[in-house]
CSV table of C-alpha atoms (C1' of nucleotides) in Angstrom, one decimal:
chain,number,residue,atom,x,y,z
Z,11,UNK,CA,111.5,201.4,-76.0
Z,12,UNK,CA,112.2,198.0,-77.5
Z,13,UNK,CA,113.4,197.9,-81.4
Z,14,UNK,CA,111.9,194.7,-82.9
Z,15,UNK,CA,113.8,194.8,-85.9
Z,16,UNK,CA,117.3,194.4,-84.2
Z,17,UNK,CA,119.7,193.0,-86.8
Z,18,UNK,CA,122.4,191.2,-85.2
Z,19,UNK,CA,125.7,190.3,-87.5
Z,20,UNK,CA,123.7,192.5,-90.0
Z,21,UNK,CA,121.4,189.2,-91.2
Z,22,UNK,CA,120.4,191.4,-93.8
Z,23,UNK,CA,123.4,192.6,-95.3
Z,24,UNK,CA,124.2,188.9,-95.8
Z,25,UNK,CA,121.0,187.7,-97.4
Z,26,UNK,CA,121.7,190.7,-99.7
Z,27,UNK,CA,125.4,189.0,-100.5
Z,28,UNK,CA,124.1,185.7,-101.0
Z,29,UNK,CA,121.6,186.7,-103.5
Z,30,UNK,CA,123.9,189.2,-105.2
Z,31,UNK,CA,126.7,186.4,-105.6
Z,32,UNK,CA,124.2,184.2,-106.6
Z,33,UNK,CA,123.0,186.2,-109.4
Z,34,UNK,CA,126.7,186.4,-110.7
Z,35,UNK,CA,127.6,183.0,-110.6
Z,36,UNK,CA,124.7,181.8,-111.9
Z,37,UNK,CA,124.9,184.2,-114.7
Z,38,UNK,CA,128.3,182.5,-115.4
Z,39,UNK,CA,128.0,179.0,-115.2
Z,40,UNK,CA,123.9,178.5,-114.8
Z,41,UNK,CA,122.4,176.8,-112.1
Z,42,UNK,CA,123.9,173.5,-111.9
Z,43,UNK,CA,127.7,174.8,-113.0
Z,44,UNK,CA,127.2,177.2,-109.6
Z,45,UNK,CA,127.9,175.5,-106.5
Z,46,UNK,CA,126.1,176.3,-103.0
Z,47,UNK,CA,129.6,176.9,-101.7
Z,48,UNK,CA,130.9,178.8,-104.2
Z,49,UNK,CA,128.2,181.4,-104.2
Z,50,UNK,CA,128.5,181.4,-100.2
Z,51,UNK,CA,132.2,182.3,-100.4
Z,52,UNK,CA,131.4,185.5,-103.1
Z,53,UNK,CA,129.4,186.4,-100.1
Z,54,UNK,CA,131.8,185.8,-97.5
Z,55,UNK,CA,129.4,183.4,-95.4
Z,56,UNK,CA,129.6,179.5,-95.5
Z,57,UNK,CA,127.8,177.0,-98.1
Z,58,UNK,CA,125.0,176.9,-94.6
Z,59,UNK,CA,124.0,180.3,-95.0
Z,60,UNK,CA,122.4,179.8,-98.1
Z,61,UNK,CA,120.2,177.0,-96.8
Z,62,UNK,CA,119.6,178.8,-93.7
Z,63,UNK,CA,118.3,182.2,-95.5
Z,64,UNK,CA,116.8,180.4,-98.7
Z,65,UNK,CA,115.9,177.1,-97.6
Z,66,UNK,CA,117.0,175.5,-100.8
Z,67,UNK,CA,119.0,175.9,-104.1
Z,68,UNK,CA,116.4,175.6,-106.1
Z,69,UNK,CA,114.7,178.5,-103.5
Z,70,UNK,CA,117.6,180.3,-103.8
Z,71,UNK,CA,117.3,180.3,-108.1
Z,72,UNK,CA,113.7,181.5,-108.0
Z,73,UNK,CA,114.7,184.7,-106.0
Z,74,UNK,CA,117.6,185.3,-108.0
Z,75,UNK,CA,115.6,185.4,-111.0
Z,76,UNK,CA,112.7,187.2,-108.9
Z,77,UNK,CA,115.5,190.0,-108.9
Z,78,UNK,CA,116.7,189.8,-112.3
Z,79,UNK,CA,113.9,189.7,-114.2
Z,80,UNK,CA,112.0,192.4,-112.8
Z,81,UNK,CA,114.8,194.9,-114.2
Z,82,UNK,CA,114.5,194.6,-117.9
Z,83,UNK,CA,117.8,196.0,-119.8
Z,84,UNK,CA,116.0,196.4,-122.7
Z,85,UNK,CA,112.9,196.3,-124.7
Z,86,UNK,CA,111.7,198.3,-121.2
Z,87,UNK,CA,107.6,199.0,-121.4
Z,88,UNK,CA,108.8,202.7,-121.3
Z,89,UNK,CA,110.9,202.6,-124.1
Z,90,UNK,CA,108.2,201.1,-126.2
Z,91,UNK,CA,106.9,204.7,-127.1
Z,92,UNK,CA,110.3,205.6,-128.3
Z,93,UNK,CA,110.7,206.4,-132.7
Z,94,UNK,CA,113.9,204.4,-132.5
Z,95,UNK,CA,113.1,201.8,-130.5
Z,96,UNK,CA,114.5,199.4,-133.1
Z,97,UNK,CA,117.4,200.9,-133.2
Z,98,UNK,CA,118.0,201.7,-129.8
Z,99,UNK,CA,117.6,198.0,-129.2
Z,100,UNK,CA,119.4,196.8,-131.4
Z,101,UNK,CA,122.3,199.3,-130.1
Z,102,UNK,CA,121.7,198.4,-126.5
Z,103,UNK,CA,121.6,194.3,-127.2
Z,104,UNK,CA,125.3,195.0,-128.6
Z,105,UNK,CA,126.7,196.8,-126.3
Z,106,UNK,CA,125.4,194.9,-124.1
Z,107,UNK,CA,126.8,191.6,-125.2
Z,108,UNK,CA,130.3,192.7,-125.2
Z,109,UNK,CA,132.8,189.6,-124.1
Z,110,UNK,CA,134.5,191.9,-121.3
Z,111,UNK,CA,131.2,193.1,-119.7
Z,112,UNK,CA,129.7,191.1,-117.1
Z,113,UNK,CA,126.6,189.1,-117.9
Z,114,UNK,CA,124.1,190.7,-115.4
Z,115,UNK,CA,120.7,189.6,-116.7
Z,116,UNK,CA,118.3,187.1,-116.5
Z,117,UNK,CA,118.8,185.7,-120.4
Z,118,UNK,CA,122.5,184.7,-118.9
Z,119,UNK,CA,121.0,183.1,-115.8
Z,120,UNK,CA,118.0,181.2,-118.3
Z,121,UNK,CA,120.1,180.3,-120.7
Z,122,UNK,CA,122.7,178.9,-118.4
Z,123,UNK,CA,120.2,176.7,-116.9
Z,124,UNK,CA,118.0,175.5,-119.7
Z,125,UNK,CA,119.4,172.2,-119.3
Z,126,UNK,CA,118.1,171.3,-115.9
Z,127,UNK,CA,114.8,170.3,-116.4
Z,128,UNK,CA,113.7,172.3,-112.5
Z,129,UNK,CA,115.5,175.0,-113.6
Z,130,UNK,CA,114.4,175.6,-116.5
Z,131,UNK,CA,110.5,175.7,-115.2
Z,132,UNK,CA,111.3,177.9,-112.7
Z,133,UNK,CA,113.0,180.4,-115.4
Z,134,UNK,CA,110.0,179.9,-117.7
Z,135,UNK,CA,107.7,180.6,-115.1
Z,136,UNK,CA,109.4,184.0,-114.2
Z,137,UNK,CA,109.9,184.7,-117.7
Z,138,UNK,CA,106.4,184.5,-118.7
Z,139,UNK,CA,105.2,186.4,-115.3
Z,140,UNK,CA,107.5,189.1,-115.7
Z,141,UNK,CA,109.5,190.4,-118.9
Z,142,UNK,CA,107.4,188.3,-121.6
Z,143,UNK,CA,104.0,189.8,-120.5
Z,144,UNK,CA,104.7,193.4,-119.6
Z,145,UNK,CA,106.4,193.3,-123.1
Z,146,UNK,CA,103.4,192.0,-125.4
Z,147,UNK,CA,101.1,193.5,-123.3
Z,148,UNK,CA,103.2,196.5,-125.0
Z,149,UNK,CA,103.5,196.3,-128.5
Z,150,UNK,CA,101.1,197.1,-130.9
Z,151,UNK,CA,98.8,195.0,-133.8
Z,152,UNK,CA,98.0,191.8,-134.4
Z,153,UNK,CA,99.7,188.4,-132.8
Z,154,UNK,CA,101.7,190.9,-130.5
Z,155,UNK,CA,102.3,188.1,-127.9
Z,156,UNK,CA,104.0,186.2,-130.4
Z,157,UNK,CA,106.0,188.7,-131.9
Z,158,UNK,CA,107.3,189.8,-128.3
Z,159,UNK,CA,108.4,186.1,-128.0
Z,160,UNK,CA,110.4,186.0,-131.0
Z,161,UNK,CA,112.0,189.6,-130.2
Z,162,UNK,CA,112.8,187.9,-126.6
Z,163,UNK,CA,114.1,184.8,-128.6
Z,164,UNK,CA,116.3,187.1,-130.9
Z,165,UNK,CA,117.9,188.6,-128.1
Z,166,UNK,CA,118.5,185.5,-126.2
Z,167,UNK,CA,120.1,184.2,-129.5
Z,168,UNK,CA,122.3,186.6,-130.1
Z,169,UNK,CA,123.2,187.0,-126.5
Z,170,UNK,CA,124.7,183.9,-126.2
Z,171,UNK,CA,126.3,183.3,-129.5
Z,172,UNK,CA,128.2,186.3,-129.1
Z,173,UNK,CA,128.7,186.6,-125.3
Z,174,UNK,CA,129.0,183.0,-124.4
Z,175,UNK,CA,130.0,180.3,-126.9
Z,176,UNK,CA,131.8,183.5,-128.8
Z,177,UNK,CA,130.8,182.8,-132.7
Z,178,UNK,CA,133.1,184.4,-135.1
Z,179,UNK,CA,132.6,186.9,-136.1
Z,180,UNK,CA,129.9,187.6,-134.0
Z,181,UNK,CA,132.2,188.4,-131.0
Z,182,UNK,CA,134.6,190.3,-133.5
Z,183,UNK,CA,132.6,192.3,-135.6
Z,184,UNK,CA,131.8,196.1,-135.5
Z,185,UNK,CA,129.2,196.8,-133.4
Z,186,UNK,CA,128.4,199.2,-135.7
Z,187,UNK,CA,128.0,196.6,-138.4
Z,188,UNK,CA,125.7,194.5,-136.0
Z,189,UNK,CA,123.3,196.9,-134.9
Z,190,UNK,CA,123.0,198.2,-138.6
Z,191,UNK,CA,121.9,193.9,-138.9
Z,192,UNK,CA,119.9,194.0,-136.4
Z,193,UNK,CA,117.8,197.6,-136.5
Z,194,UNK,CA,115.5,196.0,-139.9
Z,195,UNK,CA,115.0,192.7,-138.2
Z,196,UNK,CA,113.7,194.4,-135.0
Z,197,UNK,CA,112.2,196.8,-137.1
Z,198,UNK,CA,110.1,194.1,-138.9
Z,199,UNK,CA,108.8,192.7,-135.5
Z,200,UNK,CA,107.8,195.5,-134.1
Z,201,UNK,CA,106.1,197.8,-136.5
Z,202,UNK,CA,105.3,194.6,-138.8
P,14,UNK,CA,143.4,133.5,-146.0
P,15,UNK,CA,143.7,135.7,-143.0
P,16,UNK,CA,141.1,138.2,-141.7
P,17,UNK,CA,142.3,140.9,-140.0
P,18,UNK,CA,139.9,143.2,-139.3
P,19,UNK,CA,137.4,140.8,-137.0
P,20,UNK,CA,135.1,142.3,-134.7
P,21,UNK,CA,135.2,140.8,-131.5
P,22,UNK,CA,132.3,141.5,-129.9
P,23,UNK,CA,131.7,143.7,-132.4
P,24,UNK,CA,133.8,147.0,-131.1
P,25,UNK,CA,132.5,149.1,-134.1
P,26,UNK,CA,129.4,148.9,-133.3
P,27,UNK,CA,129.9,149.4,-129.4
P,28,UNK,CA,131.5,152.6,-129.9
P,29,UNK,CA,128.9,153.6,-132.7
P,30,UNK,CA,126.3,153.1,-130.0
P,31,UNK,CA,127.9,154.9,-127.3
P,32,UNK,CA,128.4,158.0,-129.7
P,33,UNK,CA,124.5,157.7,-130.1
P,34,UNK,CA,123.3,157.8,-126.7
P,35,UNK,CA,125.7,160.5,-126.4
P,36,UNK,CA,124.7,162.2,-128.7
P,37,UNK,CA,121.4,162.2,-127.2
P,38,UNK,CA,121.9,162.3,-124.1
P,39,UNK,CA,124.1,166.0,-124.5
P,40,UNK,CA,121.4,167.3,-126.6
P,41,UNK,CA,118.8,167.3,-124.0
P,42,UNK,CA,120.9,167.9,-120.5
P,43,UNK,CA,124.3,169.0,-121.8
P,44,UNK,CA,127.8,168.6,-121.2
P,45,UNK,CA,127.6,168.7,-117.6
P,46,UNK,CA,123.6,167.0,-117.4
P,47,UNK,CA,124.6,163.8,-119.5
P,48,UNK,CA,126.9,161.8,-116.7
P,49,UNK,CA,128.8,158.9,-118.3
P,50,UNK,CA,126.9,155.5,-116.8
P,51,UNK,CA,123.9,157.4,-118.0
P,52,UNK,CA,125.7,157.6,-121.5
P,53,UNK,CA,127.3,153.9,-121.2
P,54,UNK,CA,123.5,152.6,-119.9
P,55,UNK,CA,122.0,154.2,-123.0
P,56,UNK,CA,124.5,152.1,-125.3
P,57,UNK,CA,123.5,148.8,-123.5
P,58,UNK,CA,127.4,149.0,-121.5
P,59,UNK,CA,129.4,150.3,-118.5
P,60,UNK,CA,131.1,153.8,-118.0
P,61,UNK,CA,134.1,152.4,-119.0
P,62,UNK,CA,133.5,151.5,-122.1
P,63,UNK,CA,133.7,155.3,-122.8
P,64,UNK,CA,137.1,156.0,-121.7
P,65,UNK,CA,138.0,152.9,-123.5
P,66,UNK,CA,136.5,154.1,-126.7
P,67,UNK,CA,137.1,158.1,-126.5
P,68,UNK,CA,139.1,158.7,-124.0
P,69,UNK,CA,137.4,161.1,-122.0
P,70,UNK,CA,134.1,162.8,-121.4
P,71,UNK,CA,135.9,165.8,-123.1
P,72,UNK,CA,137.2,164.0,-126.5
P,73,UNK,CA,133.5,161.9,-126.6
P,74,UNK,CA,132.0,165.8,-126.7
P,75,UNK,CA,134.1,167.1,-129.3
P,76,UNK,CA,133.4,164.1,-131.7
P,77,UNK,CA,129.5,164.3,-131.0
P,78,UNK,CA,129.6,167.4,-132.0
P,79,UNK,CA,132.0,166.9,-135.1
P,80,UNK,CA,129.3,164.3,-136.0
P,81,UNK,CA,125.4,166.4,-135.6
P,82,UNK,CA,128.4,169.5,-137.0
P,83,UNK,CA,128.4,167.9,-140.4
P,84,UNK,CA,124.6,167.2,-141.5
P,85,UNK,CA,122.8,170.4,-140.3
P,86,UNK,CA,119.1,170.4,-140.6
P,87,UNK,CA,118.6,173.4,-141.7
P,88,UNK,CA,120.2,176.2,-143.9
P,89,UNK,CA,122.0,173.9,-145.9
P,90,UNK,CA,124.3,175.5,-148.4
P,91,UNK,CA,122.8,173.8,-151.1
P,92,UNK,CA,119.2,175.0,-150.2
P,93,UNK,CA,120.4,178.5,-150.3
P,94,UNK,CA,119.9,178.7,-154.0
P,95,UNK,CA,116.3,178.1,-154.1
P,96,UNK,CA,113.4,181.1,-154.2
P,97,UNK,CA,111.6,180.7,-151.2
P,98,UNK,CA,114.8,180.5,-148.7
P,99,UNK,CA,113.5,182.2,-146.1
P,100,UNK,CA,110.0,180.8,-145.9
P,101,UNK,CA,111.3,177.3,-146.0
P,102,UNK,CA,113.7,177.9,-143.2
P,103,UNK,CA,111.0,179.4,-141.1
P,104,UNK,CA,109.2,176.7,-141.5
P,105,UNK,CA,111.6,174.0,-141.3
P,106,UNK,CA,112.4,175.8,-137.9
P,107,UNK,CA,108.9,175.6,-136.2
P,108,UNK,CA,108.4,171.9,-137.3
P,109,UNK,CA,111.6,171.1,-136.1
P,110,UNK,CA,111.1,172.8,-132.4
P,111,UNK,CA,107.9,171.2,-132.2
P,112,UNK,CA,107.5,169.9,-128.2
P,113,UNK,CA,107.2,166.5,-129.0
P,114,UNK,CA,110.3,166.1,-131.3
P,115,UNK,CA,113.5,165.1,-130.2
P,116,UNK,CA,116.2,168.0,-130.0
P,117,UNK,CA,118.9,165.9,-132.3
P,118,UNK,CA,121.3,168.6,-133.8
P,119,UNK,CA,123.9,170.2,-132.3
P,120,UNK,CA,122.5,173.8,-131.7
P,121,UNK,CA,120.7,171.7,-128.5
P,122,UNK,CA,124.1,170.1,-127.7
P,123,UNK,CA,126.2,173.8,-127.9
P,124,UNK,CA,123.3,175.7,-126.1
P,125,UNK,CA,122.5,173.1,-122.8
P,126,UNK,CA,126.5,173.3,-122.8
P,127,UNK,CA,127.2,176.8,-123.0
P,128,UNK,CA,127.6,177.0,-118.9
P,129,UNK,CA,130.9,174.9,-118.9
P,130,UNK,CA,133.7,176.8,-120.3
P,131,UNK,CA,135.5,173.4,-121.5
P,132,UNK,CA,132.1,172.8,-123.8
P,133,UNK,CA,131.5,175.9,-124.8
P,134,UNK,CA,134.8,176.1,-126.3
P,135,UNK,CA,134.5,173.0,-128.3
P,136,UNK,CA,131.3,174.1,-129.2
P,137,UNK,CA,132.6,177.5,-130.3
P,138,UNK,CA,134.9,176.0,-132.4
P,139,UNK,CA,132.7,173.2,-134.0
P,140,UNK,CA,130.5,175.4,-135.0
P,141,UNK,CA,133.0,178.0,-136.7
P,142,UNK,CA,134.3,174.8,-138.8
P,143,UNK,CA,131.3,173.5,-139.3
P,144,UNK,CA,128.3,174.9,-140.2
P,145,UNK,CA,129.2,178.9,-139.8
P,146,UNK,CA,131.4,178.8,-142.6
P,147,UNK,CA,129.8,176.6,-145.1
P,148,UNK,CA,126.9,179.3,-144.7
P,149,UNK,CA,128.7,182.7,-145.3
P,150,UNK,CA,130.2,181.1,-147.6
P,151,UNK,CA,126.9,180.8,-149.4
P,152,UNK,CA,125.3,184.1,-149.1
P,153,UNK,CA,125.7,186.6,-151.0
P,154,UNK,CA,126.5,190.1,-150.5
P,155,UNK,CA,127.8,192.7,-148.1
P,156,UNK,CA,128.3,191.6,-144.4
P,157,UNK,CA,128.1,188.1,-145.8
P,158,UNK,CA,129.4,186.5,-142.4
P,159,UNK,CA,127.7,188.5,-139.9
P,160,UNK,CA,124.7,188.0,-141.4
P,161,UNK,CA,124.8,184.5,-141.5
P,162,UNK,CA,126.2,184.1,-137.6
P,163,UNK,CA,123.0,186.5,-137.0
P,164,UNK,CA,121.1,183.9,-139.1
P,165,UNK,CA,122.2,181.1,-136.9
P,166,UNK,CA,121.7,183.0,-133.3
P,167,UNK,CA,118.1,183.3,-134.2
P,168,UNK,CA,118.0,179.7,-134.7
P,169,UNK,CA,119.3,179.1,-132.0
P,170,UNK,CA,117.7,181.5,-130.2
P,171,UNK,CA,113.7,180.5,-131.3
P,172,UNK,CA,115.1,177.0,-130.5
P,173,UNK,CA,115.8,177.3,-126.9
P,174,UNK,CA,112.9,179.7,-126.1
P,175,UNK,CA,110.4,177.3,-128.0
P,176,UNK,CA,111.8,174.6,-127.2
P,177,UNK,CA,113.8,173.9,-124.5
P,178,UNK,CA,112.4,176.8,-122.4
P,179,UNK,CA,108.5,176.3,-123.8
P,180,UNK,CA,107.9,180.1,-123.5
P,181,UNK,CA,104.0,180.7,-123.6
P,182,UNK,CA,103.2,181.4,-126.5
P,183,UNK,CA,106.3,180.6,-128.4
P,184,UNK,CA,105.7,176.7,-127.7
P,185,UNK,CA,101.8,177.1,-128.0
P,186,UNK,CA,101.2,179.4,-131.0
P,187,UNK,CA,99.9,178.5,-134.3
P,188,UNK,CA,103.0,177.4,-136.6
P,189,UNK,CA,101.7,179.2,-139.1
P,190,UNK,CA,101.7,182.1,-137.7
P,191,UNK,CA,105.0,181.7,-136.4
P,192,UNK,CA,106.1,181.1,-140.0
P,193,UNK,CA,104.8,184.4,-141.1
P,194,UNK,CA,106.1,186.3,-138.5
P,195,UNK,CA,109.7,184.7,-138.8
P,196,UNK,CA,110.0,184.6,-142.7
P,197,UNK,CA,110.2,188.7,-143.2
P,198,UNK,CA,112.9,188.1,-141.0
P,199,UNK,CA,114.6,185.7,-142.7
P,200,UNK,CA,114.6,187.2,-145.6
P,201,UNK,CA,116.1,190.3,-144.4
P,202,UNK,CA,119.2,188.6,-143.4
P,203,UNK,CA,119.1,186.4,-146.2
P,204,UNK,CA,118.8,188.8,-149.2
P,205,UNK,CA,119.5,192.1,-147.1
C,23,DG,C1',128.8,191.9,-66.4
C,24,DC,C1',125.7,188.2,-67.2
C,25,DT,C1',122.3,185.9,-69.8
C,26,DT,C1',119.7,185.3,-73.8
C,27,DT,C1',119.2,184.9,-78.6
C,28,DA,C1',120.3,185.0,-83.1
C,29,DA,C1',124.1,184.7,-86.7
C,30,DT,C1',127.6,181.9,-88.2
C,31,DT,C1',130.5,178.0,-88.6
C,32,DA,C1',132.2,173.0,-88.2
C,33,DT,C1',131.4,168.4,-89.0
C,34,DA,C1',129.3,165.0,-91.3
C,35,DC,C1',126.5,162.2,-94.5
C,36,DA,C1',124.8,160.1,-98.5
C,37,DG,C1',124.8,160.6,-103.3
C,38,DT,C1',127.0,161.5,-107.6
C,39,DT,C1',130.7,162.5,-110.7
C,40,DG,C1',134.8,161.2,-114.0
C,41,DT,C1',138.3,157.9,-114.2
C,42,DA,C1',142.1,154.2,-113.2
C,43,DG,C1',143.6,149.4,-112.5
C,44,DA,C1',142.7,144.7,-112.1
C,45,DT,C1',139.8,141.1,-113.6
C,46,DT,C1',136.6,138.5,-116.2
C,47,DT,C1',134.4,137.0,-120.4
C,48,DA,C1',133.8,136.0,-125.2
C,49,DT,C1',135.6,134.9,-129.6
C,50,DA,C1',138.8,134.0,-133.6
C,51,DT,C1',142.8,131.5,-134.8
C,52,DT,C1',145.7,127.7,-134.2
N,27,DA,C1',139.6,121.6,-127.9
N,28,DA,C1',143.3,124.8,-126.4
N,29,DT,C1',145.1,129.2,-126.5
N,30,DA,C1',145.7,134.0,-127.5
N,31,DT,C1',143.6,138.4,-127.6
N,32,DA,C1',140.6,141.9,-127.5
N,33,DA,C1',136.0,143.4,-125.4
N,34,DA,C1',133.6,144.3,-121.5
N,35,DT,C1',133.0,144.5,-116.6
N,36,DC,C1',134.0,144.9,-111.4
N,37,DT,C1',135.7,147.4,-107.9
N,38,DA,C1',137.4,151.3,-106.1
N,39,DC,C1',138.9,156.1,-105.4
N,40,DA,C1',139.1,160.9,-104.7
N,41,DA,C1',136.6,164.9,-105.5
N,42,DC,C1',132.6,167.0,-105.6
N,43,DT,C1',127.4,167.9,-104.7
N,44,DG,C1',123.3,169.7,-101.6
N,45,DT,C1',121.9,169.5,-97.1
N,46,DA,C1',121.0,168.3,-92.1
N,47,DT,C1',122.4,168.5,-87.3
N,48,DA,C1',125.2,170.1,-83.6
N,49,DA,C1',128.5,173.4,-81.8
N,50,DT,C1',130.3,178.0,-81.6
N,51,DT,C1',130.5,182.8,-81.7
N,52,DA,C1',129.0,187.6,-81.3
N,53,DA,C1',125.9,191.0,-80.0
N,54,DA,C1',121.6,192.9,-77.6
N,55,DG,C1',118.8,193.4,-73.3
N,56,DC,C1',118.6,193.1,-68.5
DNA sequence: GCTTTAATTATACAGTTGTAGATTTATATT
DNA sequence: AATATAAATCTACAACTGTATAATTAAAGC
């Protein structure tokens, strides 16, 4: 009997790599601050690789994001239901955007990349396909869609204040304080 | 009688005009988008002209920033007085992150720069001279700084997802309504 | 064990980046 | 008008970018 799906090298394995280092680096320095080759070498392949198994860059971005976006860390559709649900997010969003923990979702990689123009698009276009929709399509009462937006906005705020430029105090101050902040604002917009 | 301070050339204005285009150009493609002939063209001169002037791409950065630092558009401390604080920042924050307007203060120059680690940095600590502390300064109350550096991450926040980003239906939905949603908000963080 | 085929690398290219040194140009003073 | 001086440019360089082509290597099937 002949096997069809004969991985040779593992070709696999290594597209997994790529997209994996990929989705770190561009988390940290966004899509133009992450070079092909750097990315290759977190996956122990060559800067060819990436070409070979994503045909381009900008190919390359779309699956990353693909991948991260499809994983919310918060605000999840099932959480929705939840009686603290503005609490909860507001608890998760700080923990979450503590300095020493890795930035491993797709605000980091969007917010990265706003300023190229291509990837920017291509984040907008996954972000409205994916997070944005199953999220409105969520909440309850009037101008939901909109409301969703700004929750999404409010995280993507605070995410990079206090993860990535590091705003004092935001970066110093009790996480307890912060989600006490946060809970009434999160409240208003979803309950209204 | 003597002159001594001629312009030849006019060098005032030269390096005026290059801090302009700078300016600018950082706000819509960041420290690492905005190359330095693309600067220099925008000023009606060469690259060098920039070195000659500021140095380095690094020292032009910081002094755009000390510049759209000083005037912010928004939550002025002396606004902060007035009734209807929150409304009017709401709304001064949808007309302002309307498509068509051009992104000219520096939350658009920290946030397209917040992938290089050199920029953020600068960024960081504009802002925390700047504008951060002339605001929790201002408000009153408990919290007084985390509240504002919450304050300012929405801003920022709403401005990159509107804006930059476009997010359906952040950058298509009524302002009004947008107003609405945001002032409750506001106000919250504003008078707790 | 040899051949075939796919995974991986090596080399190279054209474009861009920030910047340095030498040179040219314009203007104010003599 | 000639000269000194500062403004602006020209040329160039070394490092980087994404990517294409050609060569190499390892493993599967016979």
């Amino acid at each position: 009997m002949n096997k069809k799906n004969v991985k040779r090298r593992n070709a696999e394995a290594t597209r997994k790599a790529i997209l994996e280092s990929a989705r770190k680096r561009f988390a940290l320095a966004g899509y133009d601050g992450a070079g092909l080759r750097e990315i290759a070498a977190g996956a122990d392949v060559t800067a060819m690789m990436v070409n070979r198994y994503f045909g381009s860059k900008e190919q390359l971005f779309a699956e990353v994001l693909d991948h991260v976006m499809e994983k919310p860390f918060i605000l999840t559709p099932e959480a929705l239901g939840s009686p603290n649900l503005a609490r909860s997010t507001a608890s998760a969003l700080v923990a979450i955007t503590n300095k020493q923990e890795e930035p491993l979702d797709g605000f980091s990689v969007m917010l990265h990349s706003a300023s190229n123009k291509k990837a920017a698009q291509i984040a907008r276009l996954k972000v409205e396909q994916g997070r944005q929709k199953s999220l409105s399509d969520a909440l309850q009462g009037p101008l939901a869609a909109e409301r969703a937006a700004i929750l999404l906005s409010i995280v993507a705020g605070v995410q990079v204040m206090r993860q990535t430029i590091g705003i004092t105090p935001l970066a110093e101050a009790d996480p307890d304080d912060l989600v006490n902040l946060l809970t009434p604002v999160f409240d208003k917009l979803i309950n209204g």
